[in-house]
Short mmCIF file of C-alpha atoms in Angstrom, two decimals:
data_model
loop_
_atom_site.label_atom_id
_atom_site.label_comp_id
_atom_site.label_asym_id
_atom_site.label_seq_id
_atom_site.Cartn_x
_atom_site.Cartn_y
_atom_site.Cartn_z
CA MET O 154 3.69 268.87 87.56
CA PRO O 155 6.48 266.18 88.03
CA ARG O 156 9.84 267.76 88.50
CA PRO O 157 11.76 267.35 85.72
CA CYS O 158 14.32 264.89 85.84
CA ILE O 159 18.35 265.31 83.94
CA VAL O 160 19.60 261.99 84.06
CA VAL O 161 23.09 261.89 83.40
CA GLY O 162 25.95 258.72 82.27
CA LEU O 163 28.84 258.46 84.76
CA ASP O 164 30.95 255.70 83.29
CA GLY O 165 33.75 256.46 85.99
CA SER O 166 35.70 257.85 83.30
CA VAL O 167 36.54 261.43 83.25
CA HIS O 168 33.79 262.04 81.03
CA GLY O 169 30.70 261.04 82.61
CA GLU O 170 32.49 263.22 85.73
CA VAL O 171 32.33 265.91 82.91
CA ALA O 172 29.34 265.48 82.08
CA ALA O 173 27.84 265.52 85.40
CA ARG O 174 29.52 268.51 86.17
CA TRP O 175 27.97 269.96 83.43
CA SER O 176 24.87 269.16 84.21
CA ALA O 177 24.84 269.97 87.89
CA PRO O 178 23.88 273.42 87.49
CA LEU O 179 21.34 273.14 84.46
CA ALA O 180 20.02 271.00 87.14
CA ALA O 181 19.43 274.04 89.90
CA ALA O 182 18.44 276.31 87.17
CA ILE O 183 15.09 274.45 86.40
CA GLY O 184 14.87 272.61 89.31
CA ALA O 185 15.16 269.26 87.80
CA ASP O 186 16.90 266.15 89.92
CA LEU O 187 19.65 264.88 89.01
CA VAL O 188 20.43 261.50 88.72
CA LEU O 189 23.45 259.57 88.17
CA VAL O 190 23.63 256.19 86.37
CA HIS O 191 25.91 253.82 86.62
CA ALA O 192 26.02 250.61 84.31
CA ARG O 193 27.41 247.56 86.15
CA GLY O 194 29.23 244.78 83.36
CA LEU O 195 29.58 241.67 84.20
CA LEU O 196 33.29 241.85 85.74
CA GLU O 197 31.79 244.61 88.19
CA HIS O 198 30.01 242.20 90.40
CA GLY O 199 30.78 242.80 94.11
CA ALA O 200 32.64 245.73 93.05
CA PRO O 201 31.76 249.13 94.80
CA PRO O 202 29.56 251.59 92.65
CA PRO O 203 32.95 254.14 91.10
CA PRO O 204 32.99 256.85 93.17
CA ASP O 205 30.34 259.40 94.24
CA PRO O 206 30.46 262.83 92.64
CA SER O 207 30.71 265.74 95.50
CA GLY O 208 30.32 268.83 95.27
CA PHE O 209 25.97 269.18 94.14
CA GLU O 210 23.00 267.64 94.80
CA HIS O 211 22.29 264.43 92.88
CA GLU O 212 20.99 260.90 93.19
CA LEU O 213 23.25 258.22 92.50
CA VAL O 214 21.40 254.84 90.04
CA VAL O 215 23.90 251.94 89.57
CA GLU O 216 22.17 249.41 87.01
CA ASP O 217 23.23 246.58 85.83
CA GLY O 218 24.00 245.61 82.11
CA ASP O 219 25.04 248.06 79.18
CA PRO O 220 25.25 252.12 79.40
CA VAL O 221 22.45 252.35 76.74
CA SER O 222 19.97 250.03 78.02
CA ALA O 223 20.32 251.19 81.44
CA LEU O 224 20.44 254.86 80.98
CA LEU O 225 17.53 254.14 78.76
CA ARG O 226 15.69 252.74 81.14
CA VAL O 227 16.09 255.00 83.92
CA ALA O 228 15.34 257.72 81.50
CA GLY O 229 12.06 255.82 81.03
CA THR O 230 11.29 254.83 85.30
CA ARG O 231 11.77 258.65 85.50
CA HIS O 232 10.22 260.23 82.39
CA ALA O 233 13.76 262.31 82.24
CA THR O 234 13.39 265.48 80.34
CA MET O 235 17.12 265.19 79.05
CA ILE O 236 19.51 262.51 78.76
CA VAL O 237 23.01 263.94 79.75
CA VAL O 238 26.43 261.56 78.31
CA GLY O 239 30.22 262.94 78.53
CA ARG O 240 31.77 262.01 75.00
CA ARG O 241 35.23 260.07 74.61
CA GLY O 242 37.67 262.02 72.72
CA SER O 243 38.58 261.43 68.77
CA GLY O 244 40.50 258.15 67.80
CA VAL O 245 38.39 256.23 70.29
CA LYS O 246 36.71 253.54 68.24
CA PRO O 247 32.93 253.43 68.65
CA ALA O 248 31.12 249.72 69.96
CA LEU O 249 31.33 247.63 66.92
CA LEU O 250 28.97 248.29 65.10
CA LEU O 251 26.12 249.96 66.34
CA GLY O 252 28.45 252.95 67.01
CA SER O 253 29.30 254.94 69.88
CA THR O 254 26.89 255.41 73.74
CA SER O 255 25.71 258.35 71.97
CA HIS O 256 24.84 258.05 68.97
CA GLN O 257 22.91 254.85 69.86
CA LEU O 258 21.18 257.21 72.70
CA ALA O 259 20.54 259.82 70.24
CA GLU O 260 18.83 257.05 68.09
CA ARG O 261 16.60 255.26 70.08
CA SER O 262 16.47 257.91 73.23
CA PRO O 263 12.80 258.87 73.73
CA CYS O 264 13.47 262.33 74.77
CA PRO O 265 16.54 264.28 73.89
CA VAL O 266 20.22 263.60 74.74
CA VAL O 267 22.92 265.62 75.24
CA ILE O 268 26.10 265.53 74.49
CA ILE O 269 29.02 266.97 76.24
CA PRO O 270 32.34 266.74 74.59
CA PRO O 271 35.71 266.27 76.04
CA GLU O 272 37.19 269.50 78.22
CA GLU O 273 40.17 269.15 75.95
CA GLU O 274 37.76 269.81 73.06
CA MET O 275 35.33 272.48 74.02
CA GLY O 276 35.14 276.18 73.04
CA THR O 277 37.72 274.74 70.31
CA MET F 265 25.71 207.38 75.55
CA THR F 266 27.08 211.50 76.12
CA LEU F 267 28.04 212.68 73.04
CA VAL F 268 30.84 215.58 74.32
CA VAL F 269 31.95 218.38 71.46
CA SER F 270 34.26 220.46 73.08
CA GLY F 271 37.15 221.82 71.27
CA VAL F 272 40.15 219.96 70.40
CA ALA F 273 44.40 221.48 70.42
CA GLY F 274 44.81 224.41 67.86
CA ILE F 275 41.67 225.80 68.13
CA ASP F 276 40.82 227.28 70.68
CA ASP F 277 42.50 230.49 69.76
CA HIS F 278 40.75 233.02 71.90
CA ASP F 279 42.74 234.67 74.65
CA THR F 280 41.06 237.15 77.56
CA GLY F 281 43.58 237.40 78.96
CA THR F 282 45.43 237.58 82.17
CA GLY F 283 43.01 237.35 84.62
CA HIS F 284 40.05 237.31 83.09
CA PRO F 285 37.84 234.63 84.37
CA GLU F 286 36.06 233.41 81.12
CA CYS F 287 39.22 231.09 79.82
CA GLN F 288 40.10 227.54 78.37
CA ALA F 289 41.09 227.01 81.63
CA ARG F 290 36.51 226.76 82.02
CA VAL F 291 36.96 224.16 79.32
CA ASP F 292 39.64 221.63 80.79
CA ALA F 293 37.62 221.89 83.94
CA ALA F 294 34.55 221.02 83.00
CA MET F 295 36.32 217.98 80.86
CA ALA F 296 37.90 216.52 83.95
CA GLY F 297 34.77 216.99 85.95
CA LEU F 298 33.74 214.03 83.74
CA ALA F 299 36.70 212.23 84.41
CA ASP F 300 36.28 212.68 88.04
CA ALA F 301 32.60 210.91 87.79
CA GLY F 302 34.08 208.38 86.48
CA ILE F 303 31.77 209.17 82.97
CA ASP F 304 34.72 209.60 80.66
CA GLU F 305 35.46 206.20 79.27
CA GLY F 306 31.66 205.84 77.90
CA VAL F 307 31.17 209.66 76.09
CA VAL F 308 32.28 209.66 72.04
CA ARG F 309 33.67 212.68 71.68
CA LEU F 310 33.48 215.09 68.79
CA PRO F 311 35.20 217.27 67.33
CA PRO F 312 33.31 220.39 66.67
CA GLU F 313 33.00 221.56 62.72
CA PRO F 314 32.91 225.33 62.01
CA ALA F 315 29.05 226.98 61.48
CA THR F 316 28.62 228.54 58.03
CA ARG F 317 27.74 231.81 57.30
CA ASP F 318 24.72 230.34 56.01
CA ASP F 319 24.13 228.65 59.84
CA LEU F 320 24.65 231.82 61.12
CA LEU F 321 22.80 233.93 59.43
CA ARG F 322 19.39 232.15 60.61
CA VAL F 323 20.57 234.24 63.93
CA HIS F 324 22.75 236.88 63.39
CA GLY F 325 22.75 240.41 60.89
CA ALA F 326 24.96 239.95 58.47
CA ALA F 327 26.39 243.28 58.44
CA TYR F 328 27.23 241.98 62.42
CA LEU F 329 29.21 239.43 60.52
CA ASP F 330 31.17 241.53 58.46
CA ALA F 331 32.40 243.61 61.46
CA LEU F 332 33.31 240.91 63.94
CA GLU F 333 35.26 239.51 60.79
CA ARG F 334 36.79 242.03 60.49
CA PHE F 335 36.99 243.68 63.94
CA CYS F 336 39.28 240.52 64.90
CA ALA F 337 41.23 240.20 62.07
CA ALA F 338 42.60 244.07 62.54
CA GLY F 339 43.57 242.77 66.02
CA GLY F 340 40.92 242.73 68.02
CA GLY F 341 40.12 244.89 70.94
CA ASP F 342 37.40 245.29 73.69
CA LEU F 343 34.15 244.97 72.39
CA ASP F 344 32.71 245.64 75.80
CA PRO F 345 34.08 246.78 79.01
CA ASP F 346 33.41 242.91 79.62
CA THR F 347 34.84 241.19 76.56
CA PRO F 348 37.73 241.31 74.52
CA ALA F 349 38.53 239.93 71.04
CA VAL F 350 41.95 239.10 69.77
CA PRO F 351 42.74 237.68 65.65
CA GLY F 352 42.15 233.47 67.35
CA SER F 353 38.09 234.94 68.34
CA TRP F 354 36.34 235.29 65.23
CA THR F 355 37.90 231.49 64.41
CA THR F 356 37.27 230.36 67.65
CA ALA F 357 33.45 231.76 67.77
CA LEU F 358 32.65 229.27 64.65
CA HIS F 359 34.06 226.85 66.50
CA ALA F 360 32.15 226.84 69.51
CA ALA F 361 28.95 228.16 67.22
CA GLY F 362 29.20 225.31 64.86
CA ALA F 363 29.36 222.19 67.63
CA GLY F 364 25.84 222.70 68.97
CA LEU F 365 25.47 221.27 65.35
CA THR F 366 27.56 219.37 65.35
CA ALA F 367 25.60 217.44 68.87
CA VAL F 368 22.12 218.18 67.00
CA ASP F 369 23.70 216.58 63.50
CA ALA F 370 24.91 213.41 65.19
CA LEU F 371 21.92 212.42 67.45
CA ARG F 372 19.72 213.10 64.40
CA ARG F 373 21.99 209.72 63.05
CA GLY F 374 21.45 208.05 66.48
CA ASP F 375 24.77 208.24 67.42
CA GLY F 376 24.65 208.63 71.44
CA GLU F 377 21.48 209.62 73.70
CA VAL F 378 22.34 213.44 74.75
CA GLY F 379 24.48 216.17 73.80
CA PHE F 380 27.15 218.01 75.68
CA VAL F 381 28.64 221.44 73.86
CA VAL F 382 31.92 222.11 75.67
CA ALA F 383 33.06 225.65 73.88
CA ARG F 384 33.91 228.80 74.92
CA PRO F 385 32.73 231.29 74.19
CA PRO F 386 29.41 231.45 75.45
CA GLY F 387 26.95 232.79 73.57
CA HIS F 388 23.59 233.15 75.45
CA HIS F 389 24.15 237.32 75.68
CA ALA F 390 25.38 237.75 71.85
CA SER F 391 22.10 238.32 70.07
CA ALA F 392 21.43 239.23 66.23
CA ASN F 393 23.43 242.78 66.18
CA ARG F 394 25.89 242.43 69.40
CA ALA F 395 28.38 241.16 71.31
CA MET F 396 28.58 241.54 75.11
CA GLY F 397 29.03 240.08 78.29
CA PHE F 398 31.63 237.51 77.23
CA CYS F 399 30.03 235.99 74.36
CA LEU F 400 30.41 236.95 70.35
CA LEU F 401 27.85 234.33 68.52
CA ASN F 402 25.11 232.80 70.09
CA ASN F 403 26.15 229.11 70.06
CA VAL F 404 22.38 227.82 71.27
CA ALA F 405 20.54 229.99 69.07
CA VAL F 406 22.51 229.12 66.42
CA ALA F 407 21.38 224.92 67.17
CA ALA F 408 18.03 226.22 67.59
CA GLY F 409 18.12 228.62 64.45
CA ALA F 410 18.57 225.02 62.11
CA ILE F 411 16.31 223.07 64.31
CA VAL F 412 13.35 225.53 62.74
CA ALA F 413 14.51 225.74 59.87
CA ASN F 414 13.89 221.57 59.33
CA GLY F 415 10.34 222.56 60.52
CA GLU F 416 10.71 222.01 64.45
CA ARG F 417 10.11 223.78 67.48
CA ALA F 418 13.02 223.74 70.12
CA LEU F 419 12.38 224.64 74.21
CA ILE F 420 15.42 226.25 75.57
CA VAL F 421 15.77 226.25 79.07
CA ASP F 422 18.48 228.32 80.43
CA TRP F 423 20.11 227.78 84.33
CA ASP F 424 23.04 230.19 83.89
CA VAL F 425 22.80 232.74 86.27
CA HIS F 426 22.68 235.68 84.34
CA HIS F 427 19.32 236.14 81.69
CA GLY F 428 19.96 235.06 78.40
CA ASN F 429 19.11 238.37 76.56
CA GLY F 430 20.21 237.61 73.60
CA THR F 431 19.02 234.58 72.88
CA GLN F 432 15.63 235.97 74.47
CA ASP F 433 16.21 238.76 72.29
CA ILE F 434 16.19 236.98 69.19
CA PHE F 435 13.47 234.66 69.04
CA TRP F 436 11.16 237.13 70.78
CA HIS F 437 8.58 236.93 67.69
CA ASN F 438 9.77 233.40 67.16
CA PRO F 439 6.65 231.32 68.02
CA SER F 440 8.87 228.06 66.75
CA VAL F 441 11.09 228.64 69.87
CA LEU F 442 10.28 228.67 73.90
CA TYR F 443 12.57 230.26 76.10
CA PHE F 444 12.69 229.05 79.58
CA SER F 445 15.08 230.96 81.93
CA THR F 446 15.83 231.25 85.81
CA HIS F 447 18.75 233.64 86.77
CA GLN F 448 19.19 236.42 89.56
CA ALA F 449 17.77 239.48 89.06
CA PRO F 450 18.33 241.91 90.13
CA HIS F 451 21.80 241.36 88.71
CA TYR F 452 23.39 241.38 84.96
CA PRO F 453 22.38 241.66 82.27
CA GLY F 454 19.12 243.92 83.35
CA THR F 455 16.69 241.97 81.98
CA GLY F 456 14.48 239.09 82.39
CA SER F 457 11.35 240.07 84.31
CA MET F 458 8.53 238.09 85.16
CA GLY F 459 6.90 240.25 82.72
CA GLU F 460 8.68 239.55 79.16
CA SER F 461 7.19 237.18 77.74
CA GLY F 462 7.75 237.26 74.02
CA GLY F 463 6.41 239.68 71.57
CA PRO F 464 2.74 239.97 69.83
CA ALA F 465 3.76 236.93 67.16
CA ALA F 466 4.35 234.89 69.57
CA PRO F 467 3.37 235.38 73.40
CA GLY F 468 3.97 233.58 76.16
CA THR F 469 7.18 231.73 74.63
CA THR F 470 9.32 233.63 77.16
CA VAL F 471 9.19 232.81 80.57
CA ASN F 472 10.98 234.40 83.10
CA VAL F 473 12.05 233.93 86.68
CA PRO F 474 14.03 236.04 87.99
CA LEU F 475 15.65 235.17 91.91
CA PRO F 476 16.69 236.30 94.40
CA ALA F 477 19.85 236.61 95.96
CA GLY F 478 20.51 233.75 97.91
CA ALA F 479 18.30 231.70 96.06
CA THR F 480 18.54 227.66 96.54
CA GLY F 481 18.60 224.81 94.14
CA ASP F 482 14.69 223.94 95.67
CA ALA F 483 13.83 227.22 93.98
CA LEU F 484 14.80 225.88 90.67
CA ARG F 485 12.96 222.66 90.87
CA ARG F 486 10.16 224.01 91.60
CA ALA F 487 10.46 226.35 88.64
CA ILE F 488 11.00 223.36 86.47
CA ASP F 489 8.22 221.52 87.67
CA GLU F 490 5.42 223.75 88.10
CA LEU F 491 6.20 226.37 84.84
CA ALA F 492 8.77 224.66 83.02
CA ALA F 493 6.85 221.61 82.17
CA PRO F 494 3.41 222.37 81.79
CA ILE F 495 4.54 224.99 79.67
CA SER F 496 6.64 222.71 77.30
CA ASP F 497 3.61 220.07 77.82
CA GLN F 498 1.57 222.83 75.30
CA PHE F 499 4.16 223.93 73.33
CA ARG F 500 5.45 220.07 72.20
CA PRO F 501 9.38 220.96 71.78
CA ASP F 502 10.75 218.47 69.46
CA TRP F 503 14.91 218.79 70.35
CA VAL F 504 15.85 220.33 74.51
CA LEU F 505 18.99 223.04 74.94
CA VAL F 506 20.03 224.08 77.83
CA SER F 507 22.20 226.84 78.26
CA ALA F 508 23.71 225.14 81.00
CA GLY F 509 26.09 228.40 83.20
CA PHE F 510 27.19 226.65 86.17
CA ASP F 511 27.52 230.09 87.81
CA ALA F 512 24.89 230.24 89.73
CA HIS F 513 26.77 227.63 91.68
CA ARG F 514 27.35 229.03 95.79
CA ASP F 515 31.20 228.98 95.04
CA ASP F 516 30.89 231.05 91.83
CA PRO F 517 32.21 234.40 92.16
CA LEU F 518 30.13 236.44 89.92
CA ALA F 519 26.69 235.86 90.85
CA ASP F 520 25.15 235.27 94.25
CA LEU F 521 22.90 232.42 93.90
CA MET F 522 23.54 229.32 96.14
CA LEU F 523 23.03 225.97 94.11
CA THR F 524 25.59 223.03 94.57
CA SER F 525 26.64 220.11 92.18
CA ALA F 526 24.24 217.78 93.42
CA ASP F 527 21.00 220.97 92.00
CA PHE F 528 22.11 220.86 88.44
CA ALA F 529 22.28 216.88 88.37
CA ASP F 530 18.36 217.56 89.67
CA LEU F 531 17.72 220.01 86.90
CA ALA F 532 19.58 218.01 84.29
CA LEU F 533 16.54 214.86 84.75
CA ARG F 534 14.01 217.30 84.78
CA VAL F 535 14.71 219.18 81.76
CA ALA F 536 15.88 215.63 79.93
CA ALA F 537 11.95 214.67 80.96
CA LEU F 538 11.14 217.31 78.82
CA ALA F 539 12.54 216.00 75.48
CA PRO F 540 9.75 214.16 73.79
CA ALA F 541 12.49 211.42 72.65
CA THR F 542 15.74 210.07 73.62
CA GLY F 543 18.59 211.65 71.37
CA ARG F 544 16.54 215.47 71.19
CA LEU F 545 18.35 217.09 74.32
CA VAL F 546 21.70 219.36 73.80
CA LEU F 547 23.54 221.00 76.52
CA PHE F 548 25.77 223.71 75.97
CA LEU F 549 28.37 225.14 78.77
CA GLU F 550 27.72 228.94 79.20
CA GLY F 551 28.88 230.30 82.14
CA GLY F 552 30.36 229.22 85.21
CA TYR F 553 33.73 230.14 86.82
CA ASP F 554 35.19 228.92 89.47
CA LEU F 555 36.95 226.35 88.18
CA ASP F 556 36.37 223.71 91.44
CA ALA F 557 32.74 224.14 91.36
CA VAL F 558 32.46 223.84 87.40
CA ARG F 559 34.10 220.66 87.44
CA ARG F 560 32.28 219.12 90.20
CA SER F 561 28.67 220.51 88.69
CA VAL F 562 29.80 219.20 85.05
CA GLY F 563 30.84 216.13 86.58
CA ALA F 564 26.83 215.44 88.56
CA THR F 565 25.09 216.47 85.65
CA LEU F 566 26.90 213.84 82.99
CA ALA F 567 27.10 211.16 85.23
CA ALA F 568 22.84 211.98 86.32
CA LEU F 569 22.12 211.94 82.35
CA GLU F 570 24.36 208.48 82.32
CA GLY F 571 22.15 207.26 85.09
CA ALA F 572 25.56 207.51 87.33
CA ASP F 573 26.17 207.87 91.03
CA TYR F 574 28.00 210.88 91.47
CA ARG F 575 27.05 213.52 93.62
CA PRO F 576 30.08 215.96 95.55
CA GLU F 577 27.55 217.70 97.74
CA PRO F 578 24.26 217.46 98.66
CA ALA F 579 21.22 219.13 97.17
CA SER F 580 20.80 222.38 98.35
CA SER F 581 17.08 223.90 99.56
CA GLY F 582 15.51 226.99 102.02
CA GLY F 583 16.71 229.93 100.26
CA PRO F 584 14.52 232.57 98.87
CA GLY F 585 12.60 231.74 95.69
CA PRO F 586 9.76 230.07 96.03
CA GLY F 587 7.53 232.41 96.30
CA VAL F 588 9.30 234.35 93.01
CA VAL F 589 8.41 230.68 90.90
CA ASP F 590 4.46 230.79 92.72
CA ALA F 591 3.94 234.20 91.14
CA CYS F 592 6.04 233.41 87.56
CA ARG F 593 3.82 230.18 87.57
CA ARG F 594 0.29 232.89 88.02
CA PHE F 595 1.49 234.79 85.80
CA HIS F 596 1.48 232.12 82.79
CA GLU F 597 -0.92 230.07 83.54
CA GLN F 598 -3.83 233.09 82.68
CA LEU F 599 -1.64 234.01 80.28
CA ARG F 600 -2.62 231.36 79.03
CA GLY F 601 -5.79 230.79 80.19
CA GLY F 602 -4.56 227.90 82.36
CA TRP F 603 -2.58 224.31 81.53
#
């Protein structure tokens, strides 16, 4: 049986890193591969990849395109057990019409999607 | 005679902000290229008519159009990390989307032999319901939509260095539009693999040639000669539309292909040969973010179509990529049972 795989959206913001740090102990507990995905936009050509979180075992994958498509592509090829993304704080405008990344993933993902709220909203 | 449809003073209010590569200076560079090539006096300039809602609804969703208009009117913001909008973006985008229709209508009247749309924002990343990659409305798709509504067939050749995911998506199921793209891969937006070849209702009407970084003009010439040409012969388009990005130029800051201005001239002559008659070819400015490269490339492209001798750089060859073209040719030849 293949190892489970947790795919995490890493967007260079604190929200992505919160999602990664939430996922790390879960991946260790269930023996899952932890794949962090950074979606590289058009303006990022030639730019260095985002800072690689330290302190836990993972693989960093840089994919071209919008975050939703990039996460779904990686989740598909890795047969992901789940996708984990951080949610930006309330008050941030969602993407035009289609909704936030987490909303789009929830509608389109073939595997469970876990949404991690901002640290300041956790437990409130 | 070339008809140039370009923005006029007062229309372009799509301010992307300081330092953004998709800016009004690109249009200025393109127009300067015509003067450099010595053909600016031989072209006819037309102001673009804005696209109507009905024009847009052929390829975009009503809810998306409403949301985009409201978003701009409310002050705008970032549609995605690459794509800003301001209050003037909506009107500017309407004119960019309508510019192709202006060109098609003028060519139908017999007012010229070739259309060249020099408008912004570009369009080929915009899908039916989404803005992305600097694009708000899909300009070439709006023109193709009108052509199809007239009972005709359109071939879209997209030589922009980025895959035109929006155009591909819009016509994925439409057998009246053949979408042919050469682009760098892997690269933004992550789509455009060889295996993406059209939906069940339109098999083989999407043709992707994903080229490796460093590819030179010979690979694209081969792609047109050995892939686009035989497929177009079978498809028999009534119109040829070109998503003419100039960001495959070796000096472009947003990609890694190695074309020169003369390569674009060669490509222009090749796609012109695919048009069924004079006056059935329209080129649309898509990407291209090194202003000098845009200037040289637009000059060389339009000079070639006008029969003028203007090649500020020699054509390029010798890079990787011809093997990919061969693989794509075999794939589509098998898909079609030969040609």
